[in-house]
Short mmCIF file of C-alpha atoms in Angstrom, two decimals:
data_model
loop_
_atom_site.label_atom_id
_atom_site.label_comp_id
_atom_site.label_asym_id
_atom_site.label_seq_id
_atom_site.Cartn_x
_atom_site.Cartn_y
_atom_site.Cartn_z
CA MET U 200 -22.04 -13.32 -8.28
CA ARG U 201 -20.63 -9.76 -9.47
CA ILE U 202 -17.54 -8.36 -8.93
CA ALA U 203 -16.59 -4.68 -9.67
CA LEU U 204 -13.54 -3.54 -10.97
CA VAL U 205 -12.27 -0.21 -10.97
CA THR U 206 -9.15 0.71 -12.73
CA LEU U 207 -6.67 3.46 -11.58
CA GLY U 208 -4.28 3.39 -14.83
CA GLY U 209 -0.44 2.50 -13.86
CA THR U 210 1.38 -0.11 -16.01
CA ILE U 211 -1.43 -2.89 -16.05
CA SER U 212 -3.30 -0.45 -18.29
CA SER U 213 -0.22 1.20 -20.73
CA GLU U 214 1.06 0.87 -23.81
CA PRO U 215 2.29 3.30 -26.71
CA LEU U 216 0.07 6.17 -27.31
CA ASP U 217 -2.73 6.06 -29.75
CA GLY U 218 -1.10 5.99 -33.20
CA ASP U 219 2.10 4.71 -32.50
CA THR U 220 1.69 1.29 -33.51
CA SER U 221 5.33 -0.04 -32.45
CA PRO U 222 6.25 -2.21 -30.23
CA GLY U 223 6.70 -1.01 -26.16
CA PRO U 224 9.92 -0.34 -24.85
CA GLU U 225 10.89 -3.90 -24.51
CA ALA U 226 11.15 -4.42 -28.07
CA GLY U 227 12.47 -1.01 -28.49
CA GLY U 228 9.44 0.93 -29.53
CA GLY U 229 8.26 4.07 -27.65
CA ALA U 230 7.45 4.19 -23.89
CA VAL U 231 4.02 3.51 -22.30
CA VAL U 232 1.71 5.20 -21.05
CA PRO U 233 -1.91 4.35 -19.13
CA VAL U 234 -4.79 4.06 -21.72
CA SER U 235 -6.70 0.98 -21.52
CA GLY U 236 -9.16 0.99 -18.77
CA ALA U 237 -11.93 -1.22 -17.17
CA ALA U 238 -14.03 -1.97 -20.10
CA THR U 239 -10.88 -3.19 -22.07
CA PHE U 240 -10.23 -5.94 -19.23
CA VAL U 241 -13.69 -7.24 -19.22
CA ARG U 242 -13.06 -8.09 -22.71
CA GLU U 243 -10.07 -9.90 -22.00
CA VAL U 244 -10.92 -12.02 -19.04
CA ALA U 245 -14.71 -12.83 -18.99
CA ARG U 246 -14.39 -16.10 -20.30
CA TYR U 247 -11.67 -17.28 -17.60
CA LEU U 248 -14.72 -16.19 -15.47
CA PRO U 249 -17.46 -18.60 -15.71
CA GLY U 250 -20.38 -17.31 -13.45
CA ILE U 251 -19.18 -14.08 -12.62
CA THR U 252 -20.37 -10.46 -14.13
CA VAL U 253 -17.27 -8.26 -13.98
CA VAL U 254 -18.59 -4.76 -14.02
CA PRO U 255 -16.37 -2.22 -15.39
CA VAL U 256 -15.35 0.68 -13.63
CA GLU U 257 -13.12 3.30 -15.09
CA MET U 258 -12.07 5.83 -12.23
CA ARG U 259 -8.87 7.05 -12.47
CA MET U 260 -6.32 6.66 -15.46
CA VAL U 261 -2.62 8.09 -14.41
CA PRO U 262 0.67 6.37 -13.41
CA SER U 263 0.39 5.23 -10.14
CA PRO U 264 2.69 8.18 -8.33
CA SER U 265 0.59 10.74 -9.23
CA LEU U 266 -2.37 9.10 -7.24
CA THR U 267 -2.81 11.57 -4.27
CA VAL U 268 -4.80 10.75 -0.48
CA GLU U 269 -7.93 13.01 -1.91
CA ASP U 270 -8.06 9.88 -5.07
CA LEU U 271 -7.88 7.35 -1.87
CA ARG U 272 -10.51 8.69 -0.03
CA GLU U 273 -12.34 8.78 -3.38
CA LEU U 274 -11.67 5.22 -3.75
CA ALA U 275 -12.92 4.31 -0.59
CA ALA U 276 -16.28 6.24 -1.29
CA ARG U 277 -16.49 4.94 -4.98
CA ILE U 278 -16.40 1.41 -3.20
CA THR U 279 -18.78 1.57 -0.65
CA GLU U 280 -20.86 2.78 -3.66
CA LEU U 281 -20.59 0.03 -5.50
CA VAL U 282 -21.07 -1.95 -2.33
CA GLU U 283 -24.51 -0.76 -1.30
CA ASP U 284 -26.21 0.07 -4.62
CA GLY U 285 -29.58 -1.54 -5.16
CA ASP U 286 -27.90 -4.50 -6.70
CA GLY U 287 -24.70 -3.76 -5.16
CA VAL U 288 -21.65 -5.89 -6.11
CA ASP U 289 -20.63 -9.23 -4.11
CA GLY U 290 -16.85 -7.91 -4.50
CA VAL U 291 -13.98 -5.64 -5.40
CA VAL U 292 -11.13 -5.38 -7.71
CA VAL U 293 -8.83 -2.06 -8.27
CA ALA U 294 -6.33 -2.43 -10.60
CA GLN U 295 -3.62 0.38 -10.38
CA GLY U 296 0.20 0.72 -10.80
CA THR U 297 2.65 -0.86 -8.83
CA ASP U 298 4.48 1.55 -7.97
CA THR U 299 1.63 2.54 -5.15
CA ILE U 300 -0.28 -0.65 -4.61
CA GLU U 301 0.63 -1.11 -0.87
CA GLU U 302 -0.07 2.12 0.15
CA THR U 303 -3.69 1.92 -1.49
CA ALA U 304 -4.30 -1.46 -0.56
CA TYR U 305 -2.94 -0.13 3.25
CA SER U 306 -5.45 3.11 3.29
CA LEU U 307 -8.48 0.28 2.10
CA ASP U 308 -7.34 -1.79 5.06
CA LEU U 309 -7.03 1.46 7.20
CA VAL U 310 -10.66 2.33 6.27
CA GLY U 311 -12.05 -1.32 6.62
CA ALA U 312 -13.32 -0.75 2.72
CA ALA U 313 -13.47 -4.82 3.09
CA ASP U 314 -15.70 -5.37 5.95
CA ASP U 315 -18.47 -5.73 4.05
CA VAL U 316 -17.15 -7.67 1.04
CA PRO U 317 -13.90 -8.56 -0.32
CA VAL U 318 -11.63 -5.82 -1.44
CA VAL U 319 -8.23 -6.97 -3.91
CA VAL U 320 -5.32 -4.73 -5.68
CA THR U 321 -3.36 -5.73 -7.92
CA GLY U 322 -1.11 -4.63 -11.50
CA ALA U 323 1.40 -5.83 -13.54
CA MET U 324 4.57 -5.64 -13.85
CA ARG U 325 4.70 -5.66 -17.66
CA ASP U 326 3.09 -3.18 -20.27
CA ARG U 327 0.01 -4.52 -22.77
CA THR U 328 2.71 -4.52 -25.00
CA ALA U 329 5.72 -6.35 -23.70
CA PRO U 330 6.43 -10.35 -24.35
CA GLY U 331 4.08 -12.38 -21.97
CA PRO U 332 1.87 -9.25 -19.79
CA ASP U 333 0.52 -10.45 -16.74
CA GLY U 334 -1.94 -7.89 -16.55
CA ALA U 335 -4.79 -10.33 -17.55
CA ALA U 336 -3.49 -13.16 -15.26
CA ASN U 337 -3.08 -10.70 -12.28
CA VAL U 338 -6.93 -9.56 -12.90
CA VAL U 339 -8.49 -12.92 -13.16
CA ALA U 340 -6.56 -13.86 -10.12
CA ALA U 341 -8.10 -11.28 -8.16
CA ILE U 342 -11.48 -11.28 -9.30
CA ARG U 343 -11.42 -15.15 -8.63
CA ALA U 344 -10.03 -14.04 -4.57
CA ALA U 345 -12.50 -11.44 -4.70
CA ALA U 346 -15.85 -14.16 -5.61
CA SER U 347 -14.09 -16.03 -3.44
CA ALA U 348 -16.14 -16.84 0.57
CA GLU U 349 -12.76 -17.41 1.91
CA ALA U 350 -11.42 -14.50 1.04
CA ARG U 351 -14.48 -12.73 3.27
CA GLY U 352 -13.26 -11.30 6.70
CA LYS U 353 -9.59 -11.21 5.61
CA GLY U 354 -9.11 -7.56 5.18
CA VAL U 355 -8.02 -6.28 1.55
CA LEU U 356 -5.74 -8.30 -0.03
CA VAL U 357 -3.31 -7.67 -3.06
CA ALA U 358 -3.34 -10.31 -6.31
CA PHE U 359 0.05 -10.90 -7.63
CA ALA U 360 1.65 -13.54 -9.28
CA ASP U 361 -0.66 -16.01 -8.02
CA ARG U 362 -0.23 -15.35 -4.80
CA LEU U 363 -2.31 -13.42 -2.11
CA HIS U 364 -1.01 -10.84 0.18
CA ALA U 365 -2.60 -8.95 3.13
CA ALA U 366 -2.51 -5.57 2.86
CA ARG U 367 -0.77 -4.90 6.24
CA TRP U 368 2.55 -6.76 5.18
CA VAL U 369 2.89 -6.58 1.53
CA THR U 370 5.78 -4.63 -0.15
CA LYS U 371 7.14 -4.12 -3.96
CA ALA U 372 10.28 -6.17 -4.08
CA SER U 373 11.32 -5.77 -7.13
CA THR U 374 10.90 -3.10 -10.27
CA PHE U 375 10.94 -5.74 -12.93
CA ARG U 376 9.97 -9.52 -11.58
CA VAL U 377 6.25 -10.62 -12.30
CA ASP U 378 6.44 -11.59 -8.83
CA GLY U 379 7.36 -7.87 -7.61
CA PHE U 380 6.15 -8.56 -4.18
CA THR U 381 6.53 -9.98 -0.89
CA SER U 382 5.29 -10.29 2.77
CA GLU U 383 8.76 -10.50 4.58
CA PRO U 384 8.67 -11.68 7.11
CA TYR U 385 5.04 -12.97 7.26
CA GLY U 386 4.95 -14.67 3.76
CA PRO U 387 1.57 -14.55 1.55
CA VAL U 388 -1.80 -15.69 3.42
CA GLY U 389 -3.31 -17.19 0.27
CA ILE U 390 -2.88 -18.60 -3.36
CA VAL U 391 -4.82 -18.96 -6.42
CA ALA U 392 -4.36 -22.41 -8.25
CA GLU U 393 -6.66 -23.94 -10.61
CA GLY U 394 -8.70 -21.68 -10.18
CA ARG U 395 -9.25 -21.95 -6.83
CA VAL U 396 -8.84 -19.42 -3.81
CA ARG U 397 -7.15 -21.12 -1.18
CA LEU U 398 -5.95 -19.10 2.01
CA GLY U 399 -4.26 -19.42 5.26
CA ALA U 400 -3.74 -17.16 8.47
CA ALA U 401 -4.19 -13.60 8.04
CA PRO U 402 -3.66 -10.90 10.28
CA ARG U 403 -6.10 -9.17 13.10
CA PRO U 404 -8.77 -6.87 12.08
CA LEU U 405 -6.91 -3.18 12.61
CA PRO U 406 -9.00 -0.90 14.62
CA PRO U 407 -11.75 1.56 12.92
CA PHE U 408 -10.19 4.26 11.39
CA ASP U 409 -12.15 7.18 10.03
CA VAL U 410 -10.64 8.93 7.03
CA PRO U 411 -10.80 13.02 7.73
CA ASP U 412 -11.88 15.56 5.55
CA GLY U 413 -9.65 18.28 4.53
CA PRO U 414 -5.98 18.94 3.23
CA PRO U 415 -3.96 15.38 4.65
CA ALA U 416 -0.81 16.34 6.44
CA ARG U 417 2.65 16.70 5.02
CA VAL U 418 4.94 13.91 6.37
CA ALA U 419 8.43 13.16 4.76
CA ILE U 420 10.43 9.94 4.72
CA VAL U 421 14.48 10.45 5.92
CA GLU U 422 16.69 7.57 5.15
CA ALA U 423 19.46 7.41 7.31
CA GLY U 424 22.88 6.36 5.94
CA LEU U 425 26.46 5.62 6.66
CA GLY U 426 28.11 8.65 8.56
CA ASP U 427 25.03 10.81 7.98
CA ASP U 428 24.26 13.32 10.79
CA LEU U 429 20.86 13.79 9.20
CA ALA U 430 21.11 17.65 9.77
CA ILE U 431 18.26 18.20 7.30
CA LEU U 432 15.35 16.56 9.35
CA PRO U 433 14.75 19.70 12.24
CA ALA U 434 14.78 22.07 8.86
CA LEU U 435 11.34 19.70 7.47
CA ALA U 436 9.63 22.10 10.55
CA ASP U 437 10.25 25.35 8.98
CA ALA U 438 9.06 23.96 5.27
CA GLY U 439 6.21 23.18 6.49
CA TYR U 440 5.82 19.71 7.54
CA ASP U 441 3.82 18.52 10.17
CA GLY U 442 5.77 14.68 10.58
CA VAL U 443 8.86 12.73 9.33
CA VAL U 444 9.43 8.83 9.11
CA LEU U 445 12.71 7.86 9.90
CA ALA U 446 14.25 4.89 7.54
CA ALA U 447 16.27 4.11 10.12
CA MET U 448 19.49 1.58 10.16
CA GLY U 449 18.61 -2.08 11.28
CA ALA U 450 16.46 -2.36 13.32
CA GLY U 451 16.24 1.09 13.95
CA HIS U 452 19.30 2.83 14.81
CA VAL U 453 21.24 6.04 13.33
CA PRO U 454 24.87 7.28 14.19
CA ALA U 455 25.43 8.60 16.84
CA ALA U 456 26.16 12.15 15.21
CA ALA U 457 22.83 11.98 13.67
CA VAL U 458 21.10 12.07 17.31
CA ASP U 459 20.76 15.71 18.61
CA ALA U 460 19.03 16.71 15.36
CA VAL U 461 16.63 13.33 15.49
CA ALA U 462 16.13 14.61 19.04
CA LEU U 463 15.31 18.13 18.23
CA THR U 464 12.95 16.96 15.64
CA ALA U 465 11.15 14.99 17.83
CA SER U 466 10.67 17.90 20.11
CA LEU U 467 9.13 20.16 17.08
CA MET U 468 6.38 17.28 15.77
CA PRO U 469 6.08 13.46 15.47
CA VAL U 470 8.76 11.48 14.26
CA VAL U 471 7.92 7.80 13.72
CA LEU U 472 11.25 5.30 14.24
CA CYS U 473 11.29 2.27 11.46
CA SER U 474 13.51 0.35 9.38
CA ARG U 475 14.73 0.52 5.66
CA THR U 476 15.69 -2.89 5.67
CA GLY U 477 12.54 -4.15 3.97
CA ALA U 478 11.97 -7.08 6.57
CA GLY U 479 10.84 -7.08 10.09
CA PRO U 480 9.84 -4.86 13.14
CA VAL U 481 11.81 -2.12 14.49
CA PHE U 482 13.15 -3.18 17.90
CA THR U 483 12.20 -1.47 20.83
CA HIS U 484 14.31 -2.18 24.07
CA THR U 485 17.77 -4.38 22.83
CA TYR U 486 20.39 -1.71 21.72
CA GLY U 487 20.95 0.99 23.80
CA TYR U 488 24.09 2.53 22.82
CA GLU U 489 23.55 6.22 21.24
CA GLY U 490 21.70 6.37 18.41
CA GLY U 491 20.40 3.01 19.47
CA GLU U 492 16.28 2.34 19.19
CA VAL U 493 15.93 2.32 23.46
CA ASP U 494 17.98 5.83 22.93
CA LEU U 495 16.00 7.07 19.99
CA LEU U 496 12.72 6.19 21.84
CA GLU U 497 13.74 7.32 25.11
CA ARG U 498 14.34 10.69 22.89
CA GLY U 499 10.24 10.85 21.53
CA LEU U 500 10.16 9.32 18.92
CA LEU U 501 7.56 6.50 18.07
CA PRO U 502 8.52 2.81 17.49
CA GLY U 503 7.31 1.93 13.33
CA GLY U 504 6.47 -1.98 14.97
CA SER U 505 6.51 -3.72 11.54
CA LEU U 506 5.36 -1.06 8.99
CA SER U 507 7.55 -0.14 6.28
CA PRO U 508 8.50 3.93 6.24
CA THR U 509 5.63 4.21 3.09
CA LYS U 510 2.92 2.95 5.20
CA ALA U 511 3.99 4.27 8.82
CA ARG U 512 3.99 7.67 6.71
CA LEU U 513 -0.11 7.47 5.22
CA LEU U 514 -0.98 5.96 8.80
CA LEU U 515 0.79 9.07 10.75
CA MET U 516 -0.03 11.57 7.68
CA LEU U 517 -4.10 10.02 8.53
CA LEU U 518 -3.87 10.31 12.29
CA LEU U 519 -2.61 14.07 12.33
CA ALA U 520 -5.51 14.89 9.74
CA SER U 521 -7.50 13.73 12.13
CA GLY U 522 -6.05 16.36 14.55
CA LEU U 523 -4.89 14.06 16.98
CA GLN U 524 -1.51 14.96 18.98
CA GLY U 525 0.52 13.96 21.68
CA ARG U 526 -0.11 10.83 23.82
CA GLU U 527 -3.30 10.35 22.04
CA LEU U 528 -1.18 9.89 18.62
CA ALA U 529 1.14 8.02 20.30
CA HIS U 530 -2.09 5.76 21.50
CA ALA U 531 -3.26 5.56 18.12
CA PHE U 532 0.03 4.91 15.96
CA ALA U 533 0.80 2.17 18.62
CA ARG U 534 -3.18 0.38 18.23
CA HIS U 535 -2.32 0.15 14.37
CA ALA U 536 1.35 -0.02 14.52
CA GLU U 537 1.05 -3.14 16.22
CA ALA U 538 -2.32 -4.68 14.97
#
């Protein structure tokens, strides 16, 4: 069994800069940066993985907020290469910073990266110098999941704190806890316990999707707040944006004072309606008051389904880059958002 470990940087790879022997910030020492790649982790975790050969692939060494859509394209292509090589791997683990894990995992799910072998994304909440760093444990769990026959056909997974989450549903829910990821309201799809992977239900496979070449579309996320007129929205078109995701209140609502700005923006470019709450779908036919989801959808907004604003942004970027507009765009977005 051969599992590739692809490292991109992030907290899981972070420690003080070379020459700084002080502990990290939790002990009052210097700030940490990504410096340790896949080869370091292979040396640390190999003894916990009998029967599994871990193939180190050091692809990037950056904090995850600096990853780009082009990086994700290259990552998907690299996974394909690793699987299709003459002595190809049986699974792939991607280790990166937690800030954008949900976007990396979702993008890989969109392009079908896990169609041939299990693909599992992981990271760490504590850097390598913190007391009780969680990176190695998460890597071991992720590798065990990627080596498991049960993980085949389940789509891209995220392994964190011995839980397995579907890329479709996972979100980062804490800035500090080692169990910082959740899949509310659906819950994790599996666990890793006693070295064994145990999987339950998984979401339906996503519709096929080809990542377009060329520059990605520019899509902004704007969050609605109490008393906000959202006058900034129409200006996004003048600033060169191609679309916007509106992180609305509750099940998809904005103040009545914001409706004109929202409607004008929807006449200029695609606007996806999501919820800022962090769990649950945007409603489509419950609240009919001015600024309610029924009113907004009638004004041309696209329902975001159960997607978080960050994932809705990623999906809209890729669909717009594919050249889709109008009804074709709305149909394609709905197919993925409700899958």
